[in-house]
Amino acid sequence: MLFEVEIPTRERFQIVDVTDRIQEIVWKGKMRHGLAVVYTKHTTTGLLINEPEEGLLQDFKAKMKELIPKGAGYLHDRIDSNAHSHLRAGLLLNPEVVIPVDQGELQLGTWQRVLFVELDGPRHRRVIIMLCPCSEYPEEE
């Protein structure tokens, strides 16, 4: 089953927790056991699984800016001045995350959340969530 979720962003560089929306899709799809594949359809966004503590989110942003600064003479900037966003997405993030589902619940750790990272906003973004069910566990003998 394939679902699409819109994520409107309000800032140029923003991290959005999308975990609850993914869990709602799992419930809507009535999947008990399987995998939830979450995929961003944009080259200047990414996904990660981590803790959404505000200080840590600011650290992520600061480190990305330090490692790949804006306006550092990138060739792509001749086209639309967002090479840094493409490079951050391509070198530091993933376009997808895969989360196991058991008993209809995302199997994330205590502090883990699914985070959508906007690198070239504000924009209206789309994330695909594909539910890949697995057959029920065999009965124990």
PDB file of C-alpha atoms in Angstrom:
ATOM      1  CA  MET A   1       0.000   0.000   0.000  1.00  0.00           C
ATOM      2  CA  LEU A   2       1.280   3.396  -0.980  1.00  0.00           C
ATOM      3  CA  PHE A   3       0.387   6.624   0.799  1.00  0.00           C
ATOM      4  CA  GLU A   4       1.564  10.176   0.215  1.00  0.00           C
ATOM      5  CA  VAL A   5       1.802  12.843   2.903  1.00  0.00           C
ATOM      6  CA  GLU A   6       2.284  16.556   2.319  1.00  0.00           C
ATOM      7  CA  ILE A   7       4.753  18.364   4.545  1.00  0.00           C
ATOM      8  CA  PRO A   8       4.547  22.140   4.231  1.00  0.00           C
ATOM      9  CA  THR A   9       7.665  23.817   5.565  1.00  0.00           C
ATOM     10  CA  ARG A  10       7.906  27.398   6.808  1.00  0.00           C
ATOM     11  CA  GLU A  11      11.681  27.883   7.034  1.00  0.00           C
ATOM     12  CA  ARG A  12      14.668  27.633   4.709  1.00  0.00           C
ATOM     13  CA  PHE A  13      16.307  24.976   6.921  1.00  0.00           C
ATOM     14  CA  GLN A  14      13.828  23.118   9.097  1.00  0.00           C
ATOM     15  CA  ILE A  15      13.571  19.745  10.835  1.00  0.00           C
ATOM     16  CA  VAL A  16      10.045  18.336  11.141  1.00  0.00           C
ATOM     17  CA  ASP A  17       9.061  15.322  13.262  1.00  0.00           C
ATOM     18  CA  VAL A  18       6.825  13.154  11.040  1.00  0.00           C
ATOM     19  CA  THR A  19       6.650  10.079  13.277  1.00  0.00           C
ATOM     20  CA  ASP A  20       3.019  10.478  14.343  1.00  0.00           C
ATOM     21  CA  ARG A  21       1.889  10.897  10.734  1.00  0.00           C
ATOM     22  CA  ILE A  22       3.682   7.691   9.759  1.00  0.00           C
ATOM     23  CA  GLN A  23       2.123   5.807  12.683  1.00  0.00           C
ATOM     24  CA  GLU A  24      -1.322   7.060  11.616  1.00  0.00           C
ATOM     25  CA  ILE A  25      -0.690   5.701   8.100  1.00  0.00           C
ATOM     26  CA  VAL A  26       0.244   2.302   9.570  1.00  0.00           C
ATOM     27  CA  TRP A  27      -3.044   2.263  11.498  1.00  0.00           C
ATOM     28  CA  LYS A  28      -5.001   3.483   8.472  1.00  0.00           C
ATOM     29  CA  GLY A  29      -3.434   0.737   6.357  1.00  0.00           C
ATOM     30  CA  LYS A  30      -4.246  -1.847   9.041  1.00  0.00           C
ATOM     31  CA  MET A  31      -0.774  -3.368   8.796  1.00  0.00           C
ATOM     32  CA  ARG A  32       0.078  -5.552  11.768  1.00  0.00           C
ATOM     33  CA  HIS A  33       3.562  -6.819  10.838  1.00  0.00           C
ATOM     34  CA  GLY A  34       5.977  -5.585   8.201  1.00  0.00           C
ATOM     35  CA  LEU A  35       8.032  -2.613   7.159  1.00  0.00           C
ATOM     36  CA  ALA A  36       7.160   1.038   6.688  1.00  0.00           C
ATOM     37  CA  VAL A  37       9.369   2.553   3.996  1.00  0.00           C
ATOM     38  CA  VAL A  38       9.403   6.349   4.120  1.00  0.00           C
ATOM     39  CA  TYR A  39      10.836   8.167   1.104  1.00  0.00           C
ATOM     40  CA  THR A  40      11.240  11.846   0.273  1.00  0.00           C
ATOM     41  CA  LYS A  41      10.678  12.812  -3.348  1.00  0.00           C
ATOM     42  CA  HIS A  42      12.962  15.851  -3.292  1.00  0.00           C
ATOM     43  CA  THR A  43      16.684  16.364  -3.874  1.00  0.00           C
ATOM     44  CA  THR A  44      17.034  19.101  -1.257  1.00  0.00           C
ATOM     45  CA  THR A  45      15.421  17.216   1.629  1.00  0.00           C
ATOM     46  CA  GLY A  46      16.325  14.144   3.637  1.00  0.00           C
ATOM     47  CA  LEU A  47      15.200  11.827   6.396  1.00  0.00           C
ATOM     48  CA  LEU A  48      16.841  10.593   9.548  1.00  0.00           C
ATOM     49  CA  ILE A  49      15.932   8.744  12.709  1.00  0.00           C
ATOM     50  CA  ASN A  50      17.140  10.386  15.881  1.00  0.00           C
ATOM     51  CA  GLU A  51      16.102  12.198  19.034  1.00  0.00           C
ATOM     52  CA  PRO A  52      14.141  15.439  18.424  1.00  0.00           C
ATOM     53  CA  GLU A  53      15.589  17.321  21.402  1.00  0.00           C
ATOM     54  CA  GLU A  54      15.795  21.008  20.438  1.00  0.00           C
ATOM     55  CA  GLY A  55      19.475  21.438  21.344  1.00  0.00           C
ATOM     56  CA  LEU A  56      20.410  18.384  19.280  1.00  0.00           C
ATOM     57  CA  LEU A  57      18.380  19.659  16.326  1.00  0.00           C
ATOM     58  CA  GLN A  58      20.257  22.981  16.502  1.00  0.00           C
ATOM     59  CA  ASP A  59      23.530  21.004  16.662  1.00  0.00           C
ATOM     60  CA  PHE A  60      22.555  19.088  13.502  1.00  0.00           C
ATOM     61  CA  LYS A  61      21.863  22.340  11.681  1.00  0.00           C
ATOM     62  CA  ALA A  62      25.067  24.006  12.872  1.00  0.00           C
ATOM     63  CA  LYS A  63      27.224  21.030  11.904  1.00  0.00           C
ATOM     64  CA  MET A  64      25.655  20.782   8.439  1.00  0.00           C
ATOM     65  CA  LYS A  65      26.289  24.491   7.892  1.00  0.00           C
ATOM     66  CA  GLU A  66      29.877  24.082   9.082  1.00  0.00           C
ATOM     67  CA  LEU A  67      30.589  21.036   6.900  1.00  0.00           C
ATOM     68  CA  ILE A  68      28.833  22.331   3.780  1.00  0.00           C
ATOM     69  CA  PRO A  69      28.538  26.132   3.940  1.00  0.00           C
ATOM     70  CA  LYS A  70      26.314  28.142   1.633  1.00  0.00           C
ATOM     71  CA  GLY A  71      28.027  30.040  -1.189  1.00  0.00           C
ATOM     72  CA  ALA A  72      31.385  28.279  -1.142  1.00  0.00           C
ATOM     73  CA  GLY A  73      31.891  28.508  -4.910  1.00  0.00           C
ATOM     74  CA  TYR A  74      29.892  25.432  -5.937  1.00  0.00           C
ATOM     75  CA  LEU A  75      29.381  25.051  -9.691  1.00  0.00           C
ATOM     76  CA  HIS A  76      25.667  24.298  -9.290  1.00  0.00           C
ATOM     77  CA  ASP A  77      25.149  27.739  -7.720  1.00  0.00           C
ATOM     78  CA  ARG A  78      25.395  29.234 -11.232  1.00  0.00           C
ATOM     79  CA  ILE A  79      21.949  27.713 -11.866  1.00  0.00           C
ATOM     80  CA  ASP A  80      19.909  28.438  -8.726  1.00  0.00           C
ATOM     81  CA  SER A  81      22.156  29.138  -5.709  1.00  0.00           C
ATOM     82  CA  ASN A  82      21.158  26.037  -3.725  1.00  0.00           C
ATOM     83  CA  ALA A  83      24.113  23.725  -4.252  1.00  0.00           C
ATOM     84  CA  HIS A  84      24.690  23.603  -0.493  1.00  0.00           C
ATOM     85  CA  SER A  85      21.185  22.164  -0.027  1.00  0.00           C
ATOM     86  CA  HIS A  86      21.771  19.444  -2.617  1.00  0.00           C
ATOM     87  CA  LEU A  87      25.165  18.589  -1.132  1.00  0.00           C
ATOM     88  CA  ARG A  88      23.841  18.410   2.439  1.00  0.00           C
ATOM     89  CA  ALA A  89      21.009  16.116   1.327  1.00  0.00           C
ATOM     90  CA  GLY A  90      23.237  13.914  -0.817  1.00  0.00           C
ATOM     91  CA  LEU A  91      26.236  13.627   1.479  1.00  0.00           C
ATOM     92  CA  LEU A  92      24.780  13.863   4.992  1.00  0.00           C
ATOM     93  CA  LEU A  93      21.219  12.509   4.815  1.00  0.00           C
ATOM     94  CA  ASN A  94      19.217   9.695   3.255  1.00  0.00           C
ATOM     95  CA  PRO A  95      16.166   9.969   1.010  1.00  0.00           C
ATOM     96  CA  GLU A  96      14.611   7.021   2.852  1.00  0.00           C
ATOM     97  CA  VAL A  97      14.244   5.297   6.195  1.00  0.00           C
ATOM     98  CA  VAL A  98      12.829   1.834   6.868  1.00  0.00           C
ATOM     99  CA  ILE A  99      11.016   1.096  10.132  1.00  0.00           C
ATOM    100  CA  PRO A 100       9.884  -2.329  11.326  1.00  0.00           C
ATOM    101  CA  VAL A 101       6.226  -2.608  12.360  1.00  0.00           C
ATOM    102  CA  ASP A 102       4.988  -5.162  14.891  1.00  0.00           C
ATOM    103  CA  GLN A 103       1.452  -5.438  16.269  1.00  0.00           C
ATOM    104  CA  GLY A 104       0.576  -2.318  14.267  1.00  0.00           C
ATOM    105  CA  GLU A 105       3.196  -0.144  15.994  1.00  0.00           C
ATOM    106  CA  LEU A 106       6.382   1.419  14.665  1.00  0.00           C
ATOM    107  CA  GLN A 107       9.325  -0.282  16.345  1.00  0.00           C
ATOM    108  CA  LEU A 108      11.362   2.765  17.268  1.00  0.00           C
ATOM    109  CA  GLY A 109      13.603   3.103  20.310  1.00  0.00           C
ATOM    110  CA  THR A 110      12.658   5.178  23.330  1.00  0.00           C
ATOM    111  CA  TRP A 111      14.020   8.475  21.984  1.00  0.00           C
ATOM    112  CA  GLN A 112      13.872   7.701  18.264  1.00  0.00           C
ATOM    113  CA  ARG A 113      11.645   9.736  15.962  1.00  0.00           C
ATOM    114  CA  VAL A 114      11.491  10.053  12.184  1.00  0.00           C
ATOM    115  CA  LEU A 115      12.720  13.502  11.178  1.00  0.00           C
ATOM    116  CA  PHE A 116      12.146  15.176   7.816  1.00  0.00           C
ATOM    117  CA  VAL A 117      14.868  17.705   7.001  1.00  0.00           C
ATOM    118  CA  GLU A 118      14.026  20.647   4.746  1.00  0.00           C
ATOM    119  CA  LEU A 119      17.143  22.223   3.264  1.00  0.00           C
ATOM    120  CA  ASP A 120      15.719  24.613   0.654  1.00  0.00           C
ATOM    121  CA  GLY A 121      12.381  25.878   1.927  1.00  0.00           C
ATOM    122  CA  PRO A 122       9.863  27.058   2.570  1.00  0.00           C
ATOM    123  CA  ARG A 123       8.018  24.693   0.248  1.00  0.00           C
ATOM    124  CA  HIS A 124       5.232  22.149  -0.001  1.00  0.00           C
ATOM    125  CA  ARG A 125       6.970  18.771   0.121  1.00  0.00           C
ATOM    126  CA  ARG A 126       5.714  15.233  -0.333  1.00  0.00           C
ATOM    127  CA  VAL A 127       6.801  12.060   1.396  1.00  0.00           C
ATOM    128  CA  ILE A 128       5.801   8.598   0.241  1.00  0.00           C
ATOM    129  CA  ILE A 129       5.056   5.918   2.813  1.00  0.00           C
ATOM    130  CA  MET A 130       4.924   2.371   1.503  1.00  0.00           C
ATOM    131  CA  LEU A 131       3.612  -0.316   3.808  1.00  0.00           C
ATOM    132  CA  CYS A 132       5.139  -3.707   3.107  1.00  0.00           C
ATOM    133  CA  PRO A 133       3.272  -6.320   5.164  1.00  0.00           C
ATOM    134  CA  CYS A 134       4.838  -9.569   6.287  1.00  0.00           C
ATOM    135  CA  SER A 135       2.788 -12.623   7.048  1.00  0.00           C
ATOM    136  CA  GLU A 136       1.843 -13.188  10.673  1.00  0.00           C
ATOM    137  CA  TYR A 137       4.406 -14.931  12.804  1.00  0.00           C
ATOM    138  CA  PRO A 138       4.022 -18.708  12.690  1.00  0.00           C
ATOM    139  CA  GLU A 139       2.450 -20.268  15.752  1.00  0.00           C
ATOM    140  CA  GLU A 140       4.991 -21.581  18.222  1.00  0.00           C
ATOM    141  CA  GLU A 141       4.927 -25.310  18.664  1.00  0.00           C
TER     142      GLU A 141
END
